[in-house]
């Protein structure tokens, strides 16, 4: 196990009606004026936004608002938000939504405290030294942004989708998780969220770091919980217990718990970010096509951990033929994704003629000549994986 620092100071408030505590929590964390950030309308339609406003009123906190954040959030919305935030002198960002809304709120929180262009943080030209506080009312378990210090934004002019990791400055100070808020999710978004949280675990699980039994077992146990609850939610979308378990799994999957002491991989995420940047697909659906292809590639190059996953999570019999075990694991994972209604190839995703040259070029321009850690992937490797994802 490698040395690590694990600092995760977010206060999680979990359960029914907890959005009513948004105002009290914002006040507790020192807000004088709150900026509510929300998405394309689901929070308006469900009445959630109105309940959050009431909660702020009840706490005597003034607020301003910015709606209209789109999935795969973009830099132009962040610039707009920074302007609103500065003009209104807001000092706490309250994200009401999913990963796209939360990531936009985080980027505004960092950008509003910086003289230069917030994009500098995403391209490594500057580091976030100080940021406004961020609070969250989560509406979809998926990205895990409610417990992470990450933000993922796309620059519209270049279609670069890049992530910023600043746990110390950008982890939310509080996150409200009410599973009932997820009843209104379309089944496809529920499925994409389930896939995303599973892959957040696998990016940590696929490691060469020795002696990480605790991380392995946390990963395997959480994956098994997700899959069990996914079946329940598919059959009964209003099952509170299943929704509650999934919501907490989504947080555990990405706040760092499952990867402490491990060298993490993240190649699949970087490869997918190119797909959602260029083709505008939902991140979780993009992952459902890339990860089986990545694992198929690993079956022929470094099958051990894929085989272990198959044995411990998918009950695949242990044999000396690790490649075959890994391939069986891929088949089981694809079967599960299909059951959820997810695409497992570019064709099923609606991308008939993927521009693989462009995907490879953009990936390595953004992430360097080698991508990932479980196997350090060259251009030739990533091309092979994109090709495996085609059909
Ligand atoms: O915009 P609205 O109208 O709210 O609709 C959203 C959106 O269309 C809808 N939705 C959310 N909650 C709902 C709901 N519809 C009905 N009822 C509800 N309760 O769902 C759609 C997707 O929302 P989005 O916020 O985009 O989903 P998600 O949480 O999956 O976030 C995806 C983004 O997060 C990034 C992804 O790349 C993508 O850009 N990621 C962020 C990470 C992080 N910050 O740590 C890590 C991830 O790996 C990921 O890359
Ligand atoms: Zn993800």
Short mmCIF file of C-alpha atoms in Angstrom, two decimals, residues 12-344:
data_model
loop_
_atom_site.label_atom_id
_atom_site.label_comp_id
_atom_site.label_asym_id
_atom_site.label_seq_id
_atom_site.Cartn_x
_atom_site.Cartn_y
_atom_site.Cartn_z
CA UNK A 12 -23.28 14.74 4.41
CA UNK A 13 -26.91 15.14 5.39
CA UNK A 14 -28.80 12.11 4.14
CA UNK A 15 -32.48 11.18 4.01
CA UNK A 16 -36.03 12.25 3.36
CA UNK A 17 -36.87 15.98 3.28
CA UNK A 18 -33.26 16.95 3.97
CA UNK A 19 -33.30 19.67 1.30
CA UNK A 20 -35.21 21.71 3.87
CA UNK A 21 -31.93 22.05 5.74
CA UNK A 22 -30.14 23.82 2.87
CA UNK A 23 -30.57 27.30 4.37
CA UNK A 24 -29.49 26.27 7.87
CA UNK A 25 -26.43 24.50 6.49
CA UNK A 26 -25.43 27.44 4.30
CA UNK A 27 -25.67 29.68 7.33
CA UNK A 28 -23.72 27.23 9.47
CA UNK A 29 -20.88 27.37 6.93
CA UNK A 30 -20.77 31.15 7.08
CA UNK A 31 -22.72 32.22 3.98
CA UNK A 32 -23.92 35.81 3.72
CA UNK A 33 -25.33 35.49 0.21
CA UNK A 34 -25.93 32.26 -1.66
CA UNK A 35 -25.80 31.67 -5.41
CA UNK A 36 -28.07 28.81 -6.47
CA UNK A 37 -26.89 26.98 -9.60
CA UNK A 38 -29.23 24.54 -11.34
CA UNK A 39 -29.72 22.71 -14.62
CA UNK A 40 -32.14 22.50 -17.48
CA UNK A 41 -35.36 22.42 -15.51
CA UNK A 42 -35.84 19.12 -13.63
CA UNK A 43 -35.38 20.87 -10.28
CA UNK A 44 -37.94 23.50 -11.25
CA UNK A 45 -40.46 20.94 -12.46
CA UNK A 46 -40.19 18.75 -9.37
CA UNK A 47 -40.65 21.71 -7.01
CA UNK A 48 -37.21 21.14 -5.47
CA UNK A 49 -35.91 24.57 -6.38
CA UNK A 50 -38.87 26.22 -4.70
CA UNK A 51 -38.29 24.19 -1.52
CA UNK A 52 -34.62 25.20 -1.51
CA UNK A 53 -35.59 28.88 -1.90
CA UNK A 54 -37.98 28.55 1.06
CA UNK A 55 -35.23 27.01 3.12
CA UNK A 56 -32.91 29.93 2.37
CA UNK A 57 -35.71 32.39 3.16
CA UNK A 58 -36.35 30.61 6.45
CA UNK A 59 -32.66 30.94 7.32
CA UNK A 60 -32.79 34.65 6.45
CA UNK A 61 -30.23 34.26 3.69
CA UNK A 62 -30.42 36.34 0.51
CA UNK A 63 -29.67 34.55 -2.75
CA UNK A 64 -29.21 34.95 -6.49
CA UNK A 65 -29.61 32.26 -9.15
CA UNK A 66 -28.26 30.88 -12.39
CA UNK A 67 -30.10 28.08 -14.18
CA UNK A 68 -29.57 26.45 -17.54
CA UNK A 69 -26.48 24.32 -16.91
CA UNK A 70 -26.45 21.59 -19.57
CA UNK A 71 -25.09 18.01 -19.28
CA UNK A 72 -21.38 17.94 -20.22
CA UNK A 73 -21.11 21.48 -18.81
CA UNK A 74 -19.25 24.17 -20.72
CA UNK A 75 -16.87 27.02 -20.00
CA UNK A 76 -19.25 29.70 -21.32
CA UNK A 77 -21.70 28.92 -18.51
CA UNK A 78 -18.87 29.17 -15.99
CA UNK A 79 -17.92 32.64 -17.29
CA UNK A 80 -21.56 33.69 -17.05
CA UNK A 81 -21.69 32.34 -13.48
CA UNK A 82 -18.52 34.13 -12.43
CA UNK A 83 -20.03 37.41 -13.65
CA UNK A 84 -23.27 36.80 -11.74
CA UNK A 85 -21.38 35.75 -8.61
CA UNK A 86 -19.13 38.83 -8.62
CA UNK A 87 -21.97 41.22 -9.40
CA UNK A 88 -24.17 39.77 -6.65
CA UNK A 89 -21.27 39.32 -4.22
CA UNK A 90 -22.35 35.78 -3.40
CA UNK A 91 -20.04 33.89 -1.06
CA UNK A 92 -21.42 30.33 -1.18
CA UNK A 93 -22.34 28.37 -4.30
CA UNK A 94 -25.32 26.07 -3.81
CA UNK A 95 -25.49 23.47 -6.58
CA UNK A 96 -28.96 21.92 -6.98
CA UNK A 97 -28.57 19.08 -9.44
CA UNK A 98 -26.13 16.45 -10.69
CA UNK A 99 -22.49 16.38 -11.66
CA UNK A 100 -22.85 18.96 -14.41
CA UNK A 101 -24.38 21.52 -12.07
CA UNK A 102 -22.00 20.76 -9.21
CA UNK A 103 -18.93 20.94 -11.46
CA UNK A 104 -20.09 24.27 -12.87
CA UNK A 105 -20.63 25.59 -9.34
CA UNK A 106 -17.14 24.45 -8.33
CA UNK A 107 -15.53 26.11 -11.35
CA UNK A 108 -17.38 29.35 -10.56
CA UNK A 109 -16.29 29.04 -6.91
CA UNK A 110 -12.65 28.86 -8.00
CA UNK A 111 -12.91 31.36 -10.86
CA UNK A 112 -14.61 34.03 -8.79
CA UNK A 113 -11.57 34.19 -6.48
CA UNK A 114 -9.01 34.39 -9.30
CA UNK A 115 -7.87 37.39 -11.30
CA UNK A 116 -7.07 35.41 -14.44
CA UNK A 117 -9.06 33.03 -16.66
CA UNK A 118 -10.57 30.10 -14.67
CA UNK A 119 -9.56 27.77 -17.54
CA UNK A 120 -5.94 28.20 -16.36
CA UNK A 121 -6.79 25.75 -13.55
CA UNK A 122 -7.91 23.09 -16.01
CA UNK A 123 -4.84 23.29 -18.21
CA UNK A 124 -2.42 23.35 -15.30
CA UNK A 125 -1.39 26.97 -15.78
CA UNK A 126 -2.52 27.87 -12.25
CA UNK A 127 -3.57 26.05 -9.09
CA UNK A 128 -6.63 26.80 -7.02
CA UNK A 129 -5.38 28.51 -3.87
CA UNK A 130 -8.70 29.77 -2.63
CA UNK A 131 -12.31 29.25 -3.64
CA UNK A 132 -15.78 30.12 -2.45
CA UNK A 133 -17.51 27.42 -0.44
CA UNK A 134 -19.70 24.96 -2.32
CA UNK A 135 -22.82 23.27 -0.97
CA UNK A 136 -24.83 20.62 -2.83
CA UNK A 137 -28.39 19.33 -3.08
CA UNK A 138 -27.86 16.18 -5.14
CA UNK A 139 -30.51 14.97 -7.60
CA UNK A 140 -28.71 12.08 -9.36
CA UNK A 141 -26.23 9.54 -7.99
CA UNK A 142 -23.59 9.29 -10.69
CA UNK A 143 -20.58 11.60 -10.96
CA UNK A 144 -19.78 11.56 -7.24
CA UNK A 145 -19.02 15.26 -7.40
CA UNK A 146 -20.96 15.71 -4.15
CA UNK A 147 -18.02 14.15 -2.32
CA UNK A 148 -15.10 14.81 -4.65
CA UNK A 149 -12.84 17.79 -5.12
CA UNK A 150 -13.07 17.45 -8.89
CA UNK A 151 -14.71 19.49 -11.61
CA UNK A 152 -15.01 18.48 -15.28
CA UNK A 153 -15.67 21.23 -17.83
CA UNK A 154 -15.63 21.36 -21.64
CA UNK A 155 -14.12 24.32 -23.49
CA UNK A 156 -16.56 24.97 -26.31
CA UNK A 157 -14.07 26.55 -28.71
CA UNK A 158 -11.75 23.51 -28.73
CA UNK A 159 -14.06 20.73 -27.42
CA UNK A 160 -11.50 19.94 -24.74
CA UNK A 161 -13.18 18.19 -21.79
CA UNK A 162 -10.75 18.43 -18.90
CA UNK A 163 -10.87 17.65 -15.21
CA UNK A 164 -9.52 19.64 -12.30
CA UNK A 165 -8.62 17.86 -9.06
CA UNK A 166 -8.39 20.13 -6.05
CA UNK A 167 -9.64 18.20 -3.02
CA UNK A 168 -8.49 20.77 -0.48
CA UNK A 169 -10.30 23.73 -2.08
CA UNK A 170 -13.22 22.24 -3.98
CA UNK A 171 -14.75 19.46 -1.94
CA UNK A 172 -18.25 20.65 -1.00
CA UNK A 173 -18.55 21.81 2.61
CA UNK A 174 -21.94 20.11 2.78
CA UNK A 175 -23.93 17.77 0.57
CA UNK A 176 -27.61 17.03 1.00
CA UNK A 177 -28.61 13.60 -0.28
CA UNK A 178 -32.35 12.87 -0.35
CA UNK A 179 -32.94 9.61 -2.25
CA UNK A 180 -36.57 10.58 -2.93
CA UNK A 181 -35.30 13.32 -5.25
CA UNK A 182 -34.06 10.60 -7.61
CA UNK A 183 -37.53 9.07 -8.24
CA UNK A 184 -38.04 11.47 -11.16
CA UNK A 185 -34.91 10.34 -13.00
CA UNK A 186 -35.53 8.85 -16.46
CA UNK A 187 -34.46 5.14 -16.43
CA UNK A 188 -31.66 5.92 -18.89
CA UNK A 189 -30.14 8.54 -16.57
CA UNK A 190 -30.44 6.17 -13.61
CA UNK A 191 -28.59 3.54 -15.65
CA UNK A 192 -25.89 5.98 -16.78
CA UNK A 193 -25.37 7.00 -13.15
CA UNK A 194 -25.03 3.37 -12.07
CA UNK A 195 -22.46 2.74 -14.79
CA UNK A 196 -20.49 5.87 -13.88
CA UNK A 197 -20.25 4.96 -10.19
CA UNK A 198 -19.19 1.41 -11.05
CA UNK A 199 -16.41 2.71 -13.26
CA UNK A 200 -15.25 5.16 -10.58
CA UNK A 201 -14.61 2.06 -8.49
CA UNK A 202 -12.94 0.13 -11.30
CA UNK A 203 -10.56 3.01 -12.10
CA UNK A 204 -9.22 2.46 -8.57
CA UNK A 205 -9.53 -1.32 -8.52
CA UNK A 206 -7.36 -1.76 -11.63
CA UNK A 207 -4.06 -1.06 -9.93
CA UNK A 208 -0.67 -2.74 -9.72
CA UNK A 209 -0.03 -1.50 -6.20
CA UNK A 210 0.53 -4.56 -3.97
CA UNK A 211 -1.06 -5.13 -0.55
CA UNK A 212 -4.27 -3.20 -1.11
CA UNK A 213 -6.63 -5.81 0.31
CA UNK A 214 -8.79 -3.26 2.11
CA UNK A 215 -9.21 -1.15 -1.04
CA UNK A 216 -9.92 -4.26 -3.14
CA UNK A 217 -12.56 -5.50 -0.73
CA UNK A 218 -14.22 -2.09 -0.42
CA UNK A 219 -14.34 -1.91 -4.22
CA UNK A 220 -15.74 -5.41 -4.63
CA UNK A 221 -18.32 -5.00 -1.87
CA UNK A 222 -19.51 -1.65 -3.17
CA UNK A 223 -19.76 -3.01 -6.73
CA UNK A 224 -21.88 -5.91 -5.50
CA UNK A 225 -24.14 -3.53 -3.57
CA UNK A 226 -24.56 -1.31 -6.64
CA UNK A 227 -25.48 -4.22 -8.91
CA UNK A 228 -27.95 -5.66 -6.41
CA UNK A 229 -29.68 -2.31 -5.91
CA UNK A 230 -29.62 -1.60 -9.64
CA UNK A 231 -31.80 -4.65 -10.24
CA UNK A 232 -34.24 -3.48 -7.55
CA UNK A 233 -34.42 0.08 -8.90
CA UNK A 234 -34.99 -1.16 -12.44
CA UNK A 235 -37.98 -3.17 -11.26
CA UNK A 236 -39.28 -0.64 -8.72
CA UNK A 237 -38.05 2.90 -9.47
CA UNK A 238 -39.78 4.23 -6.33
CA UNK A 239 -38.12 1.77 -3.93
CA UNK A 240 -36.71 4.09 -1.28
CA UNK A 241 -34.28 1.52 0.14
CA UNK A 242 -32.77 0.75 -3.24
CA UNK A 243 -32.53 4.43 -4.21
CA UNK A 244 -30.95 5.22 -0.83
CA UNK A 245 -28.31 2.53 -1.17
CA UNK A 246 -27.46 3.64 -4.71
CA UNK A 247 -27.17 7.26 -3.65
CA UNK A 248 -24.66 6.45 -0.94
CA UNK A 249 -22.78 4.04 -3.22
CA UNK A 250 -22.34 6.86 -5.74
CA UNK A 251 -20.66 8.96 -3.09
CA UNK A 252 -18.47 6.13 -1.70
CA UNK A 253 -17.42 5.23 -5.25
CA UNK A 254 -15.74 8.57 -5.86
CA UNK A 255 -14.78 10.35 -2.65
CA UNK A 256 -11.47 8.49 -2.56
CA UNK A 257 -12.32 5.82 0.03
CA UNK A 258 -12.09 2.97 -2.47
CA UNK A 259 -8.67 3.96 -3.76
CA UNK A 260 -6.61 4.94 -0.74
CA UNK A 261 -3.06 3.68 -1.01
CA UNK A 262 -3.46 2.65 -4.67
CA UNK A 263 -2.02 4.02 -7.88
CA UNK A 264 -5.28 4.63 -9.76
CA UNK A 265 -5.80 4.13 -13.50
CA UNK A 266 -8.33 6.57 -15.08
CA UNK A 267 -7.53 5.72 -18.72
CA UNK A 268 -11.14 4.75 -19.42
CA UNK A 269 -12.40 8.06 -18.08
CA UNK A 270 -9.94 10.07 -20.14
CA UNK A 271 -10.84 8.06 -23.23
CA UNK A 272 -14.55 8.59 -22.57
CA UNK A 273 -14.17 12.32 -21.96
CA UNK A 274 -13.01 12.61 -25.57
CA UNK A 275 -16.15 10.81 -26.73
CA UNK A 276 -18.58 12.95 -24.71
CA UNK A 277 -16.69 16.12 -25.65
CA UNK A 278 -16.83 15.45 -29.38
CA UNK A 279 -20.16 13.58 -29.70
CA UNK A 280 -22.07 15.07 -26.75
CA UNK A 281 -23.13 11.68 -25.36
CA UNK A 282 -23.98 11.06 -21.71
CA UNK A 283 -20.81 10.28 -19.75
CA UNK A 284 -22.13 7.03 -18.18
CA UNK A 285 -23.29 5.72 -21.57
CA UNK A 286 -19.91 6.53 -23.09
CA UNK A 287 -18.22 4.60 -20.29
CA UNK A 288 -20.45 1.57 -20.95
CA UNK A 289 -18.87 1.36 -24.42
CA UNK A 290 -15.24 2.18 -23.49
CA UNK A 291 -14.76 0.08 -20.36
CA UNK A 292 -15.67 -3.33 -21.84
CA UNK A 293 -13.30 -2.51 -24.71
CA UNK A 294 -10.55 -1.49 -22.26
CA UNK A 295 -11.08 -4.72 -20.28
CA UNK A 296 -11.02 -6.82 -23.48
CA UNK A 297 -7.68 -5.21 -24.35
CA UNK A 298 -6.42 -6.01 -20.84
CA UNK A 299 -7.46 -9.66 -21.21
CA UNK A 300 -4.70 -9.98 -23.78
CA UNK A 301 -2.16 -7.74 -22.04
CA UNK A 302 -2.60 -7.79 -18.26
CA UNK A 303 -5.61 -9.91 -17.28
CA UNK A 304 -4.91 -10.59 -13.59
CA UNK A 305 -7.04 -7.95 -11.91
CA UNK A 306 -9.84 -8.30 -14.45
CA UNK A 307 -9.90 -12.02 -13.70
CA UNK A 308 -9.95 -11.31 -9.96
CA UNK A 309 -12.93 -9.00 -10.48
CA UNK A 310 -14.69 -11.75 -12.42
CA UNK A 311 -14.07 -14.33 -9.73
CA UNK A 312 -14.99 -12.22 -6.74
CA UNK A 313 -17.83 -10.08 -8.11
CA UNK A 314 -19.26 -12.11 -11.01
CA UNK A 315 -18.67 -15.61 -9.52
CA UNK A 316 -16.54 -16.75 -12.46
CA UNK A 317 -14.69 -19.95 -11.61
CA UNK A 318 -10.99 -19.58 -10.81
CA UNK A 319 -8.73 -21.23 -13.41
CA UNK A 320 -5.14 -20.82 -14.58
CA UNK A 321 -6.40 -19.23 -17.81
CA UNK A 322 -6.63 -15.61 -16.65
CA UNK A 323 -7.24 -14.33 -20.16
CA UNK A 324 -10.32 -16.51 -20.50
CA UNK A 325 -11.53 -15.47 -17.04
CA UNK A 326 -11.09 -11.82 -18.03
CA UNK A 327 -13.04 -12.31 -21.26
CA UNK A 328 -15.87 -13.96 -19.33
CA UNK A 329 -15.86 -10.98 -16.97
CA UNK A 330 -16.27 -8.62 -19.92
CA UNK A 331 -19.21 -10.68 -21.18
CA UNK A 332 -20.91 -10.55 -17.76
CA UNK A 333 -20.37 -6.81 -17.44
CA UNK A 334 -21.77 -6.17 -20.92
CA UNK A 335 -24.78 -8.35 -20.10
CA UNK A 336 -25.43 -6.29 -16.98
CA UNK A 337 -25.11 -2.99 -18.86
CA UNK A 338 -27.49 -4.24 -21.56
CA UNK A 339 -30.00 -5.26 -18.90
CA UNK A 340 -29.92 -1.66 -17.65
CA UNK A 341 -30.59 -0.41 -21.19
CA UNK A 342 -27.10 0.92 -21.80
CA UNK A 343 -25.23 0.80 -25.11
CA UNK A 344 -22.06 -1.30 -25.10
#
